CSV table of C-alpha atoms in Angstrom, one decimal:
chain,number,residue,atom,x,y,z
A,1,UNK,CA,72.4,113.5,-20.1
A,2,UNK,CA,74.1,112.3,-17.0
A,3,UNK,CA,73.2,109.3,-14.9
A,4,UNK,CA,73.3,109.0,-11.1
A,5,UNK,CA,73.2,105.5,-9.8
A,6,UNK,CA,71.9,105.0,-6.2
A,7,UNK,CA,74.1,102.2,-4.8
A,8,UNK,CA,77.9,101.9,-5.5
A,9,UNK,CA,78.2,98.2,-4.7
A,10,UNK,CA,78.7,95.4,-7.2
A,11,UNK,CA,75.3,95.8,-9.0
A,12,UNK,CA,75.7,99.6,-9.1
A,13,UNK,CA,79.1,99.2,-10.7
A,14,UNK,CA,77.6,96.7,-13.2
A,15,UNK,CA,74.9,99.1,-14.2
A,16,UNK,CA,77.4,101.9,-14.6
A,17,UNK,CA,79.5,99.7,-16.9
A,18,UNK,CA,76.6,98.8,-19.1
A,19,UNK,CA,75.3,102.4,-19.1
A,20,UNK,CA,78.7,103.7,-20.1
A,21,UNK,CA,78.8,101.2,-23.0
A,22,UNK,CA,75.5,102.6,-24.4
A,23,UNK,CA,77.2,106.0,-25.0
A,24,UNK,CA,74.0,107.7,-23.8
A,25,UNK,CA,75.5,109.4,-20.7
A,26,UNK,CA,78.0,112.3,-20.6
A,27,UNK,CA,78.8,111.5,-16.9
A,28,UNK,CA,77.9,108.7,-14.5
A,29,UNK,CA,78.4,108.8,-10.8
A,30,UNK,CA,76.9,107.4,-7.6
A,31,UNK,CA,75.0,108.2,-4.4
A,32,UNK,CA,75.7,105.7,-1.7
A,33,UNK,CA,75.2,105.7,2.1
A,34,UNK,CA,78.2,103.5,2.9
A,35,UNK,CA,80.9,104.5,0.4
A,36,UNK,CA,83.5,107.2,0.2
A,37,UNK,CA,84.8,106.3,-3.2
A,38,UNK,CA,85.8,109.3,-5.4
A,39,UNK,CA,82.8,108.9,-7.7
A,40,UNK,CA,80.3,108.9,-4.9
A,41,UNK,CA,78.8,112.4,-4.7
A,42,UNK,CA,76.7,112.0,-1.6
A,43,UNK,CA,74.1,109.9,0.2
A,44,UNK,CA,71.0,108.3,-1.5
A,45,UNK,CA,68.7,110.6,0.4
A,46,UNK,CA,70.3,113.6,-1.3
A,47,UNK,CA,69.1,112.6,-4.8
A,48,UNK,CA,66.7,115.6,-5.1
A,49,UNK,CA,69.5,118.1,-5.1
A,50,UNK,CA,70.8,116.6,-8.3
A,51,UNK,CA,67.5,116.9,-10.2
A,52,UNK,CA,68.0,119.3,-13.0
A,53,UNK,CA,66.1,118.0,-16.1
A,54,UNK,CA,69.4,116.7,-17.5
A,55,UNK,CA,69.9,113.8,-15.1
A,56,UNK,CA,68.5,110.3,-15.0
A,57,UNK,CA,68.5,108.1,-11.8
A,58,UNK,CA,68.7,104.4,-11.4
A,59,UNK,CA,68.4,102.6,-8.0
A,60,UNK,CA,71.0,99.8,-8.2
A,61,UNK,CA,70.1,97.7,-5.2
A,62,UNK,CA,70.3,93.9,-5.4
A,63,UNK,CA,67.5,93.5,-2.9
A,64,UNK,CA,64.4,93.4,-5.1
A,65,UNK,CA,62.1,95.1,-2.6
A,66,UNK,CA,64.6,97.9,-1.9
A,67,UNK,CA,65.2,98.5,-5.6
A,68,UNK,CA,61.5,98.7,-6.3
A,69,UNK,CA,60.8,101.0,-3.4
A,70,UNK,CA,63.5,103.4,-4.5
A,71,UNK,CA,62.3,103.2,-8.1
A,72,UNK,CA,58.8,104.3,-7.0
A,73,UNK,CA,60.2,107.1,-4.8
A,74,UNK,CA,62.3,108.4,-7.7
A,75,UNK,CA,59.4,108.4,-10.1
A,76,UNK,CA,57.1,110.1,-7.5
A,77,UNK,CA,59.7,112.8,-7.2
A,78,UNK,CA,59.6,113.4,-10.9
A,79,UNK,CA,63.0,111.9,-11.7
A,80,UNK,CA,63.7,110.3,-15.0
A,81,UNK,CA,64.5,106.6,-14.6
A,82,UNK,CA,66.0,104.9,-17.7
A,83,UNK,CA,65.8,101.5,-19.2
A,84,UNK,CA,69.4,100.2,-19.6
A,85,UNK,CA,70.0,97.5,-22.2
A,86,UNK,CA,73.5,96.1,-23.0
A,87,UNK,CA,74.4,96.2,-26.7
A,88,UNK,CA,74.8,92.4,-26.8
A,89,UNK,CA,71.4,91.6,-25.4
A,90,UNK,CA,68.6,90.5,-27.7
A,91,UNK,CA,65.3,92.2,-27.0
A,92,UNK,CA,62.5,91.3,-29.5
A,93,UNK,CA,60.9,94.3,-31.2
A,94,UNK,CA,57.6,92.8,-30.0
A,95,UNK,CA,58.7,92.8,-26.3
A,96,UNK,CA,58.0,95.7,-23.9
A,97,UNK,CA,60.7,96.8,-21.5
A,98,UNK,CA,59.6,99.4,-18.9
A,99,UNK,CA,61.7,102.2,-17.5
A,100,UNK,CA,63.8,101.0,-14.6
A,101,UNK,CA,64.6,97.6,-16.1
A,102,UNK,CA,68.1,96.5,-16.9
A,103,UNK,CA,68.9,93.9,-19.5
A,104,UNK,CA,72.6,92.7,-19.1
A,105,UNK,CA,75.1,91.2,-21.6
A,106,UNK,CA,73.9,88.3,-23.7
A,107,UNK,CA,70.5,88.1,-22.2
A,108,UNK,CA,67.4,87.3,-24.3
A,109,UNK,CA,64.0,88.8,-24.0
A,110,UNK,CA,62.0,87.0,-26.6
A,111,UNK,CA,58.8,87.6,-28.6
A,112,UNK,CA,55.9,89.2,-26.8
A,113,UNK,CA,57.5,89.5,-23.4
A,114,UNK,CA,56.8,92.2,-20.9
A,115,UNK,CA,59.6,93.2,-18.5
A,116,UNK,CA,58.1,95.6,-15.9
A,117,UNK,CA,59.8,98.3,-14.0
A,118,UNK,CA,62.7,97.5,-11.7
A,119,UNK,CA,63.5,94.1,-13.3
A,120,UNK,CA,66.9,92.7,-13.8
A,121,UNK,CA,67.5,90.2,-16.7
A,122,UNK,CA,71.1,89.2,-15.9
A,123,UNK,CA,74.0,88.0,-18.0
A,124,UNK,CA,73.0,85.1,-20.3
A,125,UNK,CA,69.5,84.9,-18.9
A,126,UNK,CA,66.6,83.9,-21.2
A,127,UNK,CA,63.0,85.1,-20.9
A,128,UNK,CA,61.2,83.1,-23.5
A,129,UNK,CA,58.2,84.1,-25.6
A,130,UNK,CA,55.0,85.4,-23.9
A,131,UNK,CA,56.5,85.8,-20.4
A,132,UNK,CA,55.6,88.6,-18.1
A,133,UNK,CA,58.1,89.7,-15.4
A,134,UNK,CA,56.1,91.6,-12.8
A,135,UNK,CA,57.9,94.6,-11.1
A,136,UNK,CA,61.2,94.0,-9.4
A,137,UNK,CA,61.9,90.4,-10.7
A,138,UNK,CA,65.5,89.3,-11.0
A,139,UNK,CA,66.3,86.6,-13.5
A,140,UNK,CA,69.8,85.7,-12.4
A,141,UNK,CA,72.9,84.6,-14.5
A,142,UNK,CA,72.0,82.0,-17.0
A,143,UNK,CA,68.5,81.4,-15.6
A,144,UNK,CA,65.7,80.6,-18.0
A,145,UNK,CA,62.0,81.5,-17.7
A,146,UNK,CA,60.4,79.2,-20.3
A,147,UNK,CA,57.4,80.3,-22.4
A,148,UNK,CA,54.2,81.8,-21.1
A,149,UNK,CA,55.0,82.5,-17.4
A,150,UNK,CA,53.9,85.4,-15.3
A,151,UNK,CA,56.7,85.6,-12.8
A,152,UNK,CA,55.5,87.2,-9.5
A,153,UNK,CA,56.5,90.6,-8.3
A,154,UNK,CA,60.0,90.7,-6.7
A,155,UNK,CA,60.7,87.0,-7.3
A,156,UNK,CA,64.3,86.0,-7.8
A,157,UNK,CA,65.0,83.1,-10.3
A,158,UNK,CA,68.4,81.9,-9.2
A,159,UNK,CA,71.4,81.4,-11.4
A,160,UNK,CA,71.0,78.4,-13.8
A,161,UNK,CA,67.4,77.8,-12.6
A,162,UNK,CA,64.9,76.8,-15.3
A,163,UNK,CA,61.2,77.8,-14.8
A,164,UNK,CA,59.2,75.3,-16.8
A,165,UNK,CA,56.5,76.5,-19.3
A,166,UNK,CA,53.4,77.9,-17.6
A,167,UNK,CA,54.7,77.1,-14.1
A,168,UNK,CA,53.3,80.6,-13.2
A,169,UNK,CA,50.3,80.8,-15.5
A,170,UNK,CA,49.4,84.0,-17.3
């Protein structure tokens, strides 16, 4: 299987790095509207010409709304969108992580959590037991969503921020 990442910026490069470490992809390259790097094969709008049943696509845009819009567009076009989880992340076997989510190094997704499509759980972030991250949420570096929160769609929890228990009730 190969992986095409839409967006060759910093987040796209991070996704490529984590995806490569999983060993699941024979080739990883990018589509980007503003880059002429050697590993950029074309513009984002050209994604359909790469669909072949052996290719997964991931929209690596830091803007939550843009990432989610592209995720839906890719899925509507019948493209496979993977879940990418770094080998050092802890994801409870009772957690649900939907396709299109990325869990980065040393992140924790604890017991009974739901991480919906298009979410980013960044390096060292903690999503404590019973939390639900609605679509497109970004839990930044070292941020903590304490127990039993339903974090609203496309919300960004900033680096180091702590969301107290039930601040966003289930």
